[in-house]
Coordinates of C-alpha atoms in Angstrom, one line a residue:
Chain A
M1 CA -44.2 -58.1 -4.9
L2 CA -47.7 -57.0 -5.8
A3 CA -49.2 -59.3 -3.1
E4 CA -47.0 -57.9 -0.5
S5 CA -47.7 -54.3 -1.6
I6 CA -51.4 -55.0 -1.3
A7 CA -51.0 -56.6 2.1
S8 CA -48.9 -53.8 3.4
A9 CA -51.1 -51.1 1.8
A10 CA -54.1 -52.7 3.4
S11 CA -52.6 -52.7 6.8
S12 CA -51.6 -49.1 6.4
V13 CA -55.1 -48.0 5.3
F14 CA -57.0 -50.0 7.9
G15 CA -54.4 -49.1 10.5
S16 CA -55.4 -45.4 10.5
K17 CA -59.2 -45.9 10.5
T18 CA -60.3 -42.4 11.2
R19 CA -58.1 -40.8 8.6
S20 CA -59.0 -43.4 6.0
I21 CA -62.8 -43.0 6.7
L22 CA -62.6 -39.2 6.4
T23 CA -60.6 -39.6 3.2
M24 CA -63.0 -42.0 1.7
L25 CA -66.1 -39.9 2.5
G26 CA -66.1 -38.0 -0.8
I27 CA -65.9 -41.2 -2.8
V28 CA -68.6 -42.9 -0.7
I29 CA -71.0 -40.0 -1.2
G30 CA -70.3 -39.8 -4.9
I31 CA -70.7 -43.5 -5.5
S32 CA -73.7 -43.9 -3.3
S33 CA -75.6 -41.0 -5.0
V34 CA -75.0 -42.5 -8.4
I35 CA -76.1 -46.0 -7.3
M36 CA -79.1 -44.7 -5.5
I37 CA -80.3 -42.4 -8.3
S38 CA -79.7 -44.9 -11.1
S39 CA -81.4 -47.7 -9.2
I40 CA -84.4 -45.6 -8.5
G41 CA -84.4 -44.4 -12.1
R42 CA -84.2 -48.0 -13.4
G43 CA -86.9 -49.1 -11.0
F44 CA -89.2 -46.4 -12.1
Q45 CA -88.5 -47.2 -15.7
E46 CA -89.2 -50.9 -15.1
S47 CA -92.4 -50.1 -13.3
V48 CA -93.6 -47.8 -16.1
N49 CA -92.5 -50.2 -18.8
S50 CA -94.4 -53.1 -17.1
Q51 CA -97.5 -50.9 -16.8
F52 CA -97.3 -50.0 -20.4
A53 CA -96.6 -53.7 -21.2
K54 CA -99.8 -54.6 -19.3
M55 CA -101.7 -52.0 -21.3
G56 CA -100.4 -53.6 -24.4
A57 CA -97.9 -51.6 -26.4
A58 CA -100.1 -52.2 -29.3
S59 CA -102.6 -49.7 -27.9
L60 CA -103.7 -46.7 -29.8
Q61 CA -105.3 -43.6 -28.5
I62 CA -107.3 -41.7 -31.0
T63 CA -108.3 -38.1 -30.2
V64 CA -109.2 -34.9 -32.1
K65 CA -106.3 -32.6 -32.6
Y66 CA -107.5 -29.8 -30.4
D67 CA -104.7 -27.4 -31.5
T68 CA -106.3 -27.2 -34.9
D69 CA -109.5 -25.4 -35.8
V70 CA -112.1 -27.9 -34.6
T71 CA -115.8 -27.6 -35.3
A72 CA -118.7 -29.7 -33.9
K73 CA -118.7 -32.0 -36.9
D74 CA -115.1 -32.9 -36.4
L75 CA -115.6 -34.2 -32.9
L76 CA -115.5 -38.0 -32.3
N77 CA -118.8 -39.8 -31.6
L78 CA -119.9 -43.3 -30.9
D79 CA -120.1 -44.2 -34.5
D80 CA -116.4 -43.6 -34.8
V81 CA -115.8 -46.6 -32.5
D82 CA -117.3 -48.8 -35.2
I83 CA -115.3 -47.1 -37.9
V84 CA -112.1 -47.7 -36.0
S85 CA -113.1 -51.3 -35.4
S86 CA -113.7 -51.7 -39.1
H87 CA -110.0 -51.6 -39.8
P88 CA -108.8 -55.2 -40.3
R89 CA -105.9 -54.9 -37.9
V90 CA -107.9 -53.5 -35.0
K91 CA -108.9 -56.2 -32.5
E92 CA -111.2 -54.1 -30.3
A93 CA -112.1 -50.5 -29.9
A94 CA -113.7 -48.6 -27.0
P95 CA -114.9 -45.1 -26.5
L96 CA -114.0 -42.7 -23.7
L97 CA -115.7 -39.5 -22.4
Q98 CA -114.0 -37.7 -19.6
S99 CA -115.4 -35.4 -16.9
T100 CA -114.4 -34.4 -13.4
G101 CA -116.3 -34.2 -10.1
K102 CA -116.0 -34.5 -6.4
I103 CA -117.1 -37.5 -4.5
Q104 CA -118.4 -37.2 -1.0
L105 CA -116.7 -39.4 1.6
L106 CA -117.9 -40.9 4.9
N107 CA -117.4 -37.6 6.6
P108 CA -119.8 -35.2 4.9
E109 CA -117.2 -32.4 5.1
D110 CA -114.7 -34.6 3.2
Y111 CA -114.7 -35.1 -0.5
R112 CA -112.3 -36.5 -3.1
E113 CA -111.4 -35.2 -6.5
A114 CA -112.3 -37.7 -9.2
Y115 CA -112.1 -38.2 -12.9
I116 CA -115.3 -39.6 -14.1
L117 CA -114.7 -41.7 -17.2
G118 CA -117.6 -42.7 -19.4
C119 CA -116.8 -45.9 -21.2
T120 CA -118.1 -49.3 -22.3
G121 CA -117.2 -52.8 -21.0
D122 CA -114.5 -53.1 -23.6
L123 CA -112.3 -50.6 -21.9
K124 CA -111.5 -53.0 -19.1
S125 CA -109.3 -55.1 -21.3
I126 CA -107.7 -52.2 -23.1
Q127 CA -106.7 -50.5 -19.8
T128 CA -106.1 -53.8 -18.0
L129 CA -107.9 -53.0 -14.8
D130 CA -107.4 -55.4 -11.9
M131 CA -110.9 -56.0 -10.5
R132 CA -111.1 -56.6 -6.8
Q133 CA -114.8 -56.8 -6.0
G134 CA -117.9 -56.9 -8.1
R135 CA -117.9 -56.5 -11.8
F136 CA -116.9 -54.0 -14.5
L137 CA -119.5 -52.2 -16.6
A138 CA -121.4 -54.5 -19.0
G139 CA -123.5 -54.2 -22.2
P140 CA -126.9 -53.5 -20.4
D141 CA -125.3 -50.7 -18.4
V142 CA -124.4 -48.9 -21.6
S143 CA -127.6 -49.7 -23.5
N144 CA -129.8 -48.7 -20.6
S145 CA -127.6 -45.8 -19.4
T146 CA -127.6 -47.0 -15.8
S147 CA -126.1 -45.1 -13.0
S148 CA -123.6 -47.9 -12.3
A149 CA -120.1 -46.9 -11.3
V150 CA -116.8 -48.8 -10.9
I151 CA -114.6 -47.2 -8.3
D152 CA -111.0 -47.6 -7.2
S153 CA -110.1 -49.4 -4.0
N154 CA -108.7 -46.3 -2.4
L155 CA -111.9 -44.4 -2.8
A156 CA -113.9 -47.4 -1.6
Q157 CA -111.9 -47.4 1.6
K158 CA -112.3 -43.7 2.1
A159 CA -116.0 -43.6 1.3
F160 CA -117.1 -46.7 3.0
G161 CA -114.4 -47.8 5.4
S162 CA -114.3 -51.6 5.7
A163 CA -117.9 -52.0 4.7
N164 CA -118.7 -53.7 1.4
P165 CA -119.2 -50.9 -1.1
I166 CA -121.1 -53.0 -3.7
G167 CA -124.6 -51.8 -4.1
K168 CA -124.0 -48.6 -2.1
T169 CA -124.5 -45.1 -3.5
I170 CA -121.9 -42.4 -3.9
Q171 CA -122.7 -38.8 -4.6
A172 CA -120.8 -37.3 -7.4
S173 CA -120.9 -33.5 -7.6
M174 CA -120.2 -32.5 -11.2
W175 CA -120.5 -29.2 -13.0
F176 CA -124.2 -29.7 -13.8
G177 CA -125.2 -30.9 -10.3
T178 CA -125.0 -33.9 -8.1
A179 CA -125.6 -37.4 -9.5
P180 CA -126.0 -40.5 -7.3
L181 CA -124.0 -43.5 -8.6
T182 CA -124.4 -47.1 -7.6
V183 CA -121.2 -49.0 -7.0
V184 CA -121.1 -52.2 -9.0
G185 CA -117.4 -52.9 -8.9
V186 CA -114.0 -52.0 -7.3
Y187 CA -110.6 -52.2 -9.0
K188 CA -107.2 -52.0 -7.5
S189 CA -105.8 -48.4 -7.2
D190 CA -102.6 -47.5 -8.7
E191 CA -100.0 -47.5 -5.9
F192 CA -97.7 -44.9 -7.2
G193 CA -97.0 -42.2 -4.6
A194 CA -100.2 -43.2 -2.8
N195 CA -98.6 -42.4 0.6
Y196 CA -97.7 -38.9 -0.4
F197 CA -99.9 -37.6 -3.1
E198 CA -103.7 -37.4 -3.1
L199 CA -104.2 -38.6 -6.6
P200 CA -107.7 -38.1 -7.9
S201 CA -109.8 -41.2 -8.1
I202 CA -110.8 -42.6 -11.4
I203 CA -114.5 -43.7 -11.6
Y204 CA -115.9 -45.6 -14.6
V205 CA -119.5 -45.0 -15.6
P206 CA -121.4 -46.1 -18.7
I207 CA -120.5 -43.6 -21.5
T208 CA -124.2 -43.3 -22.5
T209 CA -125.0 -42.2 -18.9
L210 CA -122.3 -39.6 -18.8
M211 CA -123.2 -38.3 -22.3
K212 CA -126.8 -37.8 -21.0
M213 CA -125.7 -36.1 -17.8
D214 CA -123.2 -33.9 -19.6
N215 CA -125.7 -33.4 -22.4
V216 CA -123.3 -34.1 -25.2
S217 CA -123.3 -36.3 -28.3
N218 CA -119.5 -36.4 -28.8
I219 CA -116.8 -38.5 -27.1
D220 CA -113.3 -37.5 -26.1
A221 CA -111.3 -40.5 -27.4
V222 CA -111.4 -43.9 -28.9
Y223 CA -109.0 -46.5 -27.6
A224 CA -108.0 -49.5 -29.8
N225 CA -106.0 -52.6 -29.6
V226 CA -104.1 -53.6 -32.7
D227 CA -102.8 -57.1 -33.5
D228 CA -99.8 -56.1 -35.6
R229 CA -97.2 -54.2 -33.7
G230 CA -94.9 -54.0 -36.6
S231 CA -96.9 -51.7 -38.8
M232 CA -98.2 -49.3 -36.1
E233 CA -97.4 -46.3 -38.2
R234 CA -99.2 -47.5 -41.3
I235 CA -102.2 -48.6 -39.3
S236 CA -102.3 -45.3 -37.5
L237 CA -102.3 -43.4 -40.8
E238 CA -105.1 -45.6 -42.2
I239 CA -107.3 -45.2 -39.1
S240 CA -106.8 -41.5 -39.4
K241 CA -107.9 -41.6 -43.0
L242 CA -111.0 -43.7 -42.3
L243 CA -112.1 -41.1 -39.7
S244 CA -111.4 -38.2 -42.0
L245 CA -113.4 -39.9 -44.7
S246 CA -116.4 -40.3 -42.5
H247 CA -116.3 -36.8 -41.0
R248 CA -115.4 -35.2 -44.4
N249 CA -112.4 -33.3 -43.0
E250 CA -108.6 -33.4 -43.4
D251 CA -106.0 -34.4 -40.8
K252 CA -108.0 -33.6 -37.7
Y253 CA -107.3 -36.8 -35.8
S254 CA -104.3 -37.7 -33.7
V255 CA -103.6 -41.4 -33.5
Q256 CA -101.0 -42.0 -30.8
N257 CA -99.1 -45.1 -30.2
L258 CA -98.6 -45.7 -26.5
L259 CA -95.3 -47.2 -27.3
D260 CA -94.1 -43.8 -28.3
Q261 CA -95.4 -42.4 -25.0
M262 CA -93.5 -45.2 -23.2
D263 CA -90.3 -44.2 -25.1
A264 CA -90.9 -40.6 -24.2
V265 CA -91.1 -41.4 -20.5
N266 CA -88.1 -43.6 -20.7
T267 CA -86.1 -40.9 -22.4
I268 CA -87.0 -38.4 -19.8
V269 CA -86.1 -40.7 -16.9
S270 CA -82.8 -41.5 -18.6
D271 CA -82.0 -37.9 -19.1
V272 CA -82.8 -37.0 -15.5
T273 CA -80.8 -40.0 -14.3
G274 CA -78.0 -39.0 -16.5
F275 CA -78.0 -35.4 -15.3
V276 CA -78.0 -36.4 -11.7
S277 CA -75.3 -38.9 -12.3
L278 CA -73.3 -36.2 -13.8
I279 CA -73.6 -34.2 -10.6
A280 CA -72.6 -37.2 -8.6
A281 CA -69.6 -37.7 -10.9
I282 CA -68.5 -34.2 -10.0
S283 CA -68.8 -35.1 -6.3
L284 CA -66.7 -38.2 -7.1
F285 CA -64.1 -35.9 -8.7
V286 CA -64.0 -33.7 -5.6
G287 CA -63.7 -36.9 -3.5
G288 CA -60.7 -37.8 -5.6
I289 CA -59.1 -34.5 -5.0
G290 CA -59.6 -35.1 -1.3
V291 CA -57.9 -38.5 -1.6
M292 CA -55.0 -36.8 -3.4
N293 CA -54.6 -34.2 -0.7
I294 CA -54.6 -36.7 2.2
M295 CA -52.1 -38.9 0.4
L296 CA -49.8 -35.9 -0.1
V297 CA -50.0 -35.3 3.7
T298 CA -49.4 -39.0 4.3
V299 CA -46.4 -39.0 2.0
T300 CA -44.9 -36.1 3.9
E301 CA -45.6 -37.7 7.3
R302 CA -43.9 -40.9 6.1
T303 CA -40.9 -39.3 4.6
R304 CA -38.6 -41.0 7.1
E305 CA -40.3 -44.4 6.4
I306 CA -39.7 -43.9 2.7
G307 CA -36.1 -43.1 3.4
I308 CA -35.7 -46.3 5.4
R309 CA -37.4 -48.4 2.8
K310 CA -35.2 -47.0 0.1
S311 CA -32.1 -47.6 2.2
L312 CA -33.2 -51.3 2.4
G313 CA -33.3 -51.4 -1.4
A314 CA -36.8 -50.3 -2.4
T315 CA -36.7 -48.8 -5.9
D316 CA -38.6 -45.7 -6.9
W317 CA -41.2 -48.0 -8.5
N318 CA -41.5 -50.1 -5.3
I319 CA -42.4 -46.9 -3.4
Q320 CA -44.7 -45.6 -6.1
L321 CA -46.5 -48.9 -6.3
Q322 CA -47.0 -49.0 -2.6
F323 CA -48.7 -45.6 -2.4
L324 CA -50.7 -46.2 -5.6
V325 CA -52.0 -49.4 -4.1
E326 CA -52.9 -47.5 -0.9
A327 CA -54.8 -45.0 -2.9
V328 CA -56.7 -47.6 -4.8
I329 CA -57.5 -49.5 -1.6
L330 CA -58.9 -46.3 -0.1
T331 CA -61.1 -45.5 -3.1
A332 CA -62.2 -49.1 -3.8
T333 CA -63.2 -49.6 -0.2
G334 CA -65.0 -46.2 -0.4
G335 CA -66.7 -47.4 -3.6
L336 CA -67.9 -50.6 -1.9
I337 CA -69.2 -48.8 1.1
G338 CA -70.8 -46.3 -1.3
I339 CA -72.5 -49.1 -3.2
G340 CA -73.9 -50.5 0.0
A341 CA -75.0 -47.1 1.2
G342 CA -76.5 -46.4 -2.3
I343 CA -78.5 -49.6 -2.3
L344 CA -79.7 -49.0 1.2
G345 CA -80.6 -45.4 0.4
G346 CA -82.3 -46.5 -2.8
T347 CA -84.4 -48.9 -0.9
L348 CA -85.3 -46.3 1.7
L349 CA -86.1 -43.6 -0.9
G350 CA -88.0 -46.2 -2.9
S351 CA -90.2 -47.1 0.0
V352 CA -91.1 -43.4 0.4
I353 CA -92.0 -42.7 -3.2
D354 CA -93.2 -46.1 -3.9
V355 CA -90.7 -47.3 -6.5
K356 CA -88.9 -50.6 -6.3
P357 CA -85.2 -49.7 -6.9
S358 CA -83.4 -51.9 -9.4
A359 CA -79.6 -51.9 -9.1
S360 CA -78.0 -53.5 -12.1
I361 CA -74.8 -55.6 -11.8
S362 CA -73.2 -53.6 -14.5
N363 CA -73.8 -50.4 -12.6
I364 CA -72.2 -51.9 -9.5
L365 CA -69.3 -53.2 -11.4
A366 CA -68.8 -49.9 -13.1
A367 CA -69.0 -48.1 -9.7
V368 CA -66.1 -50.3 -8.3
L369 CA -64.0 -49.8 -11.4
I370 CA -64.6 -46.0 -11.5
A371 CA -63.8 -45.8 -7.8
G372 CA -60.5 -47.8 -8.3
A373 CA -59.7 -45.7 -11.4
T374 CA -60.2 -42.5 -9.3
G375 CA -57.7 -43.9 -6.8
I376 CA -55.1 -44.4 -9.5
A377 CA -55.7 -41.1 -11.2
F378 CA -55.6 -39.1 -8.0
G379 CA -52.9 -41.3 -6.3
V380 CA -50.4 -41.0 -9.1
Y381 CA -49.1 -37.5 -8.1
P382 CA -48.6 -38.3 -4.4
A383 CA -47.1 -41.6 -5.3
R384 CA -44.6 -40.1 -7.7
K385 CA -43.6 -37.5 -5.1
A386 CA -43.0 -40.3 -2.7
A387 CA -41.0 -42.3 -5.2
K388 CA -38.8 -39.4 -6.1
L389 CA -37.6 -38.7 -2.5
D390 CA -33.9 -38.8 -2.0
P391 CA -33.2 -41.5 0.6
I392 CA -30.4 -39.5 2.3
E393 CA -32.6 -36.4 2.7
A394 CA -35.6 -38.6 3.7
L395 CA -33.6 -40.3 6.4
R396 CA -32.7 -37.0 7.9
Y397 CA -36.3 -35.9 8.1
E398 CA -37.7 -35.6 11.5
Chain B
M1 CA -4.1 -53.7 -9.8
L2 CA -7.1 -55.5 -8.4
F3 CA -7.0 -58.0 -5.6
S4 CA -10.2 -60.1 -5.6
D5 CA -9.9 -60.3 -1.8
F6 CA -10.8 -56.6 -1.5
I7 CA -14.5 -56.4 -0.8
I8 CA -14.3 -52.6 -1.1
Q9 CA -12.0 -50.9 -3.5
I10 CA -12.2 -47.1 -4.0
E11 CA -9.9 -45.2 -6.3
D12 CA -9.8 -41.4 -6.1
L13 CA -13.3 -40.9 -5.2
T14 CA -14.7 -37.4 -5.3
K15 CA -18.1 -36.1 -4.4
I16 CA -19.1 -32.5 -5.1
Y17 CA -22.5 -31.0 -4.1
S18 CA -24.0 -27.9 -5.5
V19 CA -25.8 -25.9 -2.9
G20 CA -27.2 -23.1 -5.0
E21 CA -24.2 -21.2 -6.4
I22 CA -21.7 -22.8 -3.9
E23 CA -19.9 -26.0 -4.6
V24 CA -19.2 -28.2 -1.7
K25 CA -16.4 -30.7 -2.1
A26 CA -17.4 -33.3 0.4
L27 CA -14.9 -35.9 -0.8
R28 CA -11.6 -34.8 -2.4
G29 CA -10.0 -37.9 -3.8
V30 CA -10.4 -40.8 -1.4
S31 CA -8.8 -44.1 -2.0
L32 CA -9.4 -47.1 0.1
R33 CA -9.2 -50.9 0.1
V34 CA -10.9 -53.1 2.5
E35 CA -10.4 -56.8 2.7
K36 CA -13.2 -59.2 3.2
G37 CA -13.7 -59.8 6.9
E38 CA -12.2 -56.6 8.1
F39 CA -13.9 -54.6 11.0
I40 CA -13.0 -51.0 10.5
S41 CA -14.0 -47.7 12.2
I42 CA -14.2 -44.3 10.6
M43 CA -13.8 -41.3 12.8
G44 CA -13.8 -37.6 12.0
A45 CA -15.5 -34.3 12.8
S46 CA -18.8 -33.2 11.3
G47 CA -18.3 -32.1 7.7
S48 CA -15.1 -34.2 7.4
G49 CA -16.7 -36.3 4.7
K50 CA -17.2 -39.5 6.7
S51 CA -21.0 -39.5 6.3
T52 CA -20.6 -38.8 2.6
L53 CA -18.3 -41.7 2.2
M54 CA -20.7 -43.9 4.1
N55 CA -23.5 -42.8 1.7
V56 CA -21.3 -43.7 -1.3
L57 CA -20.2 -47.0 0.3
G58 CA -23.8 -47.8 1.0
C59 CA -25.0 -47.1 -2.5
L60 CA -27.2 -44.3 -1.3
D61 CA -25.3 -41.9 -3.4
S62 CA -23.1 -42.0 -6.5
P63 CA -19.7 -40.4 -6.6
T64 CA -18.9 -37.4 -8.8
S65 CA -15.8 -39.1 -10.1
G66 CA -13.7 -42.1 -9.2
V67 CA -14.3 -45.8 -9.1
Y68 CA -16.1 -47.9 -6.4
L69 CA -15.8 -51.6 -6.7
L70 CA -18.0 -53.5 -4.3
D71 CA -17.2 -57.2 -4.2
G72 CA -15.6 -56.9 -7.6
K73 CA -18.6 -55.0 -9.2
D74 CA -18.3 -51.4 -10.3
V75 CA -21.2 -49.7 -8.6
S76 CA -19.9 -46.1 -9.1
K77 CA -21.8 -45.6 -12.4
L78 CA -25.0 -47.2 -11.1
A79 CA -28.2 -45.1 -10.6
G80 CA -31.8 -45.5 -9.9
G81 CA -33.2 -49.0 -9.9
S82 CA -29.8 -50.8 -10.3
L83 CA -28.3 -48.8 -7.5
A84 CA -31.2 -49.7 -5.3
K85 CA -30.8 -53.4 -6.3
A86 CA -27.1 -53.3 -5.3
R87 CA -28.0 -51.6 -2.1
N88 CA -30.6 -54.2 -1.4
K89 CA -28.5 -57.2 -2.0
Q90 CA -25.0 -56.1 -1.0
I91 CA -25.4 -53.6 1.8
G92 CA -26.8 -54.1 5.3
F93 CA -27.4 -50.8 7.2
V94 CA -27.4 -50.3 10.9
F95 CA -28.4 -46.7 11.9
Q96 CA -27.8 -44.7 15.0
S97 CA -31.6 -44.2 15.5
F98 CA -32.4 -47.8 14.6
N99 CA -34.8 -46.7 11.8
L100 CA -37.3 -49.5 12.3
L101 CA -40.8 -49.1 10.8
P102 CA -42.9 -48.4 13.9
K103 CA -46.1 -50.0 12.6
L104 CA -44.5 -53.3 11.8
S105 CA -43.5 -56.1 14.1
A106 CA -39.8 -57.1 14.6
A107 CA -40.3 -60.0 12.2
A108 CA -42.0 -57.8 9.6
N109 CA -39.1 -55.3 9.8
V110 CA -36.5 -58.0 9.4
E111 CA -38.4 -59.4 6.4
L112 CA -38.5 -56.2 4.5
P113 CA -35.2 -56.3 2.6
M114 CA -36.1 -59.8 1.4
I115 CA -39.5 -58.6 0.1
Y116 CA -37.7 -56.0 -2.0
A117 CA -35.3 -58.8 -3.1
G118 CA -38.2 -60.8 -4.4
V119 CA -37.6 -63.7 -2.0
G120 CA -40.4 -66.2 -1.6
A121 CA -42.6 -66.2 1.6
K122 CA -41.4 -69.5 3.0
T123 CA -37.7 -68.6 2.6
R124 CA -38.4 -65.2 4.1
K125 CA -40.0 -66.8 7.2
R126 CA -37.0 -69.2 7.6
R127 CA -34.4 -66.5 7.3
T128 CA -36.2 -64.0 9.5
Y129 CA -36.3 -66.5 12.3
A130 CA -32.7 -67.4 11.8
A131 CA -31.6 -63.7 11.8
L132 CA -33.6 -62.9 14.9
A133 CA -32.3 -66.0 16.6
K134 CA -28.8 -64.9 15.8
V135 CA -29.2 -61.7 17.7
G136 CA -31.1 -63.5 20.5
L137 CA -34.5 -62.1 19.8
E138 CA -36.5 -65.1 18.5
N139 CA -38.9 -64.6 21.4
R140 CA -39.7 -61.1 20.4
M141 CA -40.6 -61.7 16.8
N142 CA -44.1 -60.2 17.0
H143 CA -43.3 -57.3 19.2
K144 CA -43.5 -53.8 17.7
P145 CA -40.6 -51.5 18.1
N146 CA -42.3 -49.4 20.8
E147 CA -42.4 -52.6 22.9
L148 CA -38.7 -53.1 22.7
S149 CA -35.8 -51.5 24.5
G150 CA -33.1 -49.5 22.7
G151 CA -30.7 -52.4 22.7
Q152 CA -33.3 -54.8 21.4
K153 CA -34.3 -52.4 18.6
Q154 CA -30.7 -52.2 17.5
R155 CA -30.5 -55.9 17.5
V156 CA -33.6 -56.1 15.3
A157 CA -31.9 -53.6 13.0
I158 CA -28.8 -55.8 12.9
A159 CA -30.9 -58.9 12.1
R160 CA -32.5 -56.9 9.3
A161 CA -29.1 -55.9 8.0
L162 CA -28.0 -59.6 7.8
V163 CA -31.0 -61.0 6.1
N164 CA -30.0 -60.7 2.5
D165 CA -26.5 -61.9 3.2
P166 CA -24.8 -58.6 2.3
S167 CA -21.2 -58.0 1.2
I168 CA -20.7 -55.3 3.8
I169 CA -22.4 -54.1 7.0
L170 CA -22.4 -50.3 7.4
A171 CA -23.0 -49.1 10.9
D172 CA -23.5 -45.4 11.5
E173 CA -22.9 -44.6 15.2
P174 CA -24.6 -47.9 16.2
T175 CA -24.2 -47.3 19.9
G176 CA -24.9 -43.6 19.8
N177 CA -28.4 -43.9 21.2
L178 CA -27.7 -46.7 23.7
D179 CA -26.5 -46.9 27.2
S180 CA -23.0 -48.4 27.8
K181 CA -24.4 -51.8 28.7
S182 CA -26.5 -52.1 25.6
G183 CA -23.7 -50.5 23.6
N184 CA -21.4 -53.3 24.7
E185 CA -23.9 -55.9 23.8
I186 CA -24.1 -54.5 20.3
M187 CA -20.4 -54.4 19.9
E188 CA -20.3 -58.0 21.1
I189 CA -22.7 -59.0 18.4
F190 CA -20.6 -57.2 15.8
R191 CA -17.5 -58.9 17.0
E192 CA -19.2 -62.3 16.7
L193 CA -20.4 -61.5 13.2
N194 CA -17.0 -60.3 12.2
A195 CA -15.5 -63.5 13.6
E196 CA -17.8 -65.4 11.3
G197 CA -16.5 -63.5 8.3
A198 CA -18.7 -60.4 8.0
T199 CA -17.1 -57.2 6.8
I200 CA -18.1 -54.3 9.0
V201 CA -17.5 -50.6 8.4
M202 CA -18.5 -48.5 11.4
V203 CA -18.7 -44.7 11.9
T204 CA -18.2 -43.7 15.5
H205 CA -17.1 -40.6 17.4
E206 CA -16.2 -42.6 20.6
S207 CA -12.6 -43.7 20.6
S208 CA -13.4 -46.4 23.1
I209 CA -15.6 -48.0 20.6
A210 CA -13.2 -47.4 17.7
R211 CA -10.4 -49.0 19.6
Q212 CA -12.4 -52.3 19.6
T213 CA -11.9 -52.5 15.9
E214 CA -8.7 -53.6 14.1
R215 CA -8.4 -50.5 11.8
I216 CA -9.3 -46.9 12.3
L217 CA -9.7 -44.3 9.5
S218 CA -9.6 -40.7 10.4
F219 CA -11.3 -38.2 8.1
K220 CA -10.5 -34.6 7.7
D221 CA -11.6 -32.1 5.0
G222 CA -12.9 -34.8 2.6
R223 CA -9.8 -37.0 2.8
I224 CA -8.5 -39.8 4.8
E225 CA -6.0 -38.1 7.1
N226 CA -4.9 -41.3 8.9
D227 CA -5.2 -45.0 8.3
S228 CA -4.1 -47.3 11.0
A229 CA -4.0 -50.2 8.6
R230 CA -1.3 -52.9 8.4
P231 CA 1.8 -51.6 6.6
L232 CA 1.2 -53.7 3.4
Q233 CA -2.2 -52.2 2.9
Q234 CA -0.7 -48.7 3.6
I235 CA 1.6 -49.2 0.6
F236 CA -1.2 -50.0 -1.8
G237 CA -3.3 -47.3 -0.3
I238 CA -0.7 -44.5 -0.6
R239 CA -0.6 -44.7 -4.3
G240 CA -4.1 -43.4 -4.5
V241 CA -3.8 -40.5 -2.1
R242 CA -3.5 -37.1 -3.5
P243 CA -2.3 -34.1 -1.5

């Protein structure tokens, strides 16, 4: 009986293509939005997580707590790098000093915003830069305060076109004046949103050079790699204490675990995805109401047919099952189309904002089940109306 | 007293409808016995109760009071699913306006009662072919109703009515929408079926058609006014009639 119901329901649904397509539209839109958003969200999360994983979730970022009363003696300096390294669980530590500037491009009218980061050679492994040409900064650069710079591939292309940038000079206009920097290496730019946003470039110069140019003796942060992921909290506390001891102050240092940052990003993405999914769920609900309305019309149109079937011996349940199955076929087909459209939409959207969408099997399965359940939920009322028709009255209906 | 030869046995059947405040007495105590293999006509004006009787006979409606034994089974107290089951297995309907499902082929239409009876696919196929062959339409199996003439549609309807091997065939003005030639063809088929033992109860308003049957019941005001049955049946019938 069920097999026949499905076969007859299918031929009913696919027999009136236009009406069925219009009915399914709400479901298609609802499901495709959910799939698209959730696959983009997941793709983004995966990309962020893998970037964090590359950085090593056992990375710590140590800075001064700027929201407290900070005096000159509280600021971090190069000695603090050694203090942080002295902790037994710290594998390596590197300093960072940050500044901004504008880099002149091929066209003298054009320039590019850039972060100019002063660091040592150790930062390369902590930030896992993907070197493309040349080399990163080395010991002699730092000890001799050379004007070497490591630039990103995007900037290299914009400043030098296809010419080899190694050995060439870029002019960096900073707050104190313009400094010529010699390119010694090129690393691969971060691709995120490169097509649509003009992200500032990040240029690495020797920290000693930048300190001289900026005329400062302090640094902005110390980055450290830790070899014991399990005790991050304890290690963070201990490092903070070591620094406080050396600077003779209390609780002025923030030791952040990048893992927490990763969790924070993940939570935000999940929340946003969840919120958008909620909106899409509402659209699904509306789609369900649409299905119900069309089915009610269909039942009225087929009153005569229901009367005939009952006269041939169809029970109330036979009729109810038939219309329920039709509703489920409508919504399930809409769900499948929605999944296809959602995956396609996700791929298109992903290529625009540069995220690789990731559609999980469980999401897809859930989408089909939810679509089917919507069919049952919104098909019940019309199906029952159909089932309750009196055959004699129904046969008289014109 | 029950004779097991009676395929239809009705005792003092009444049917009362409530239309708002008004009570309509559609059947006022009808008694009737039909033997297996009879071919009877029912005539009467609109509102005489003949349609109501057909509905009760066809298990589309339950009587308000009285007994209806169909092939020995009391179906008068049945409702819902069990009534539908009785309808499915024991009744074969033929309607004036054919009542075929327009989107299904002739074969699919004929198959339908068997699907509701839970008959397996292979058996359905076999019986569908046999039924359509019986009415001479085995070459039109896959035609849709809109590709068939009136007479052909009615023949498909007859095939459909036969397919579950029913106790009785109920025909409501079967020739009403047909020209005289097709009408005659249909009556010819009914006669053939009757000759093979089928019990047929037919409503008609044309006396020329009614005269082709062996027994005519005339309805008036919810009662059988006249029954042209053989005298012996009349005797057994009279006991049930109330003034």
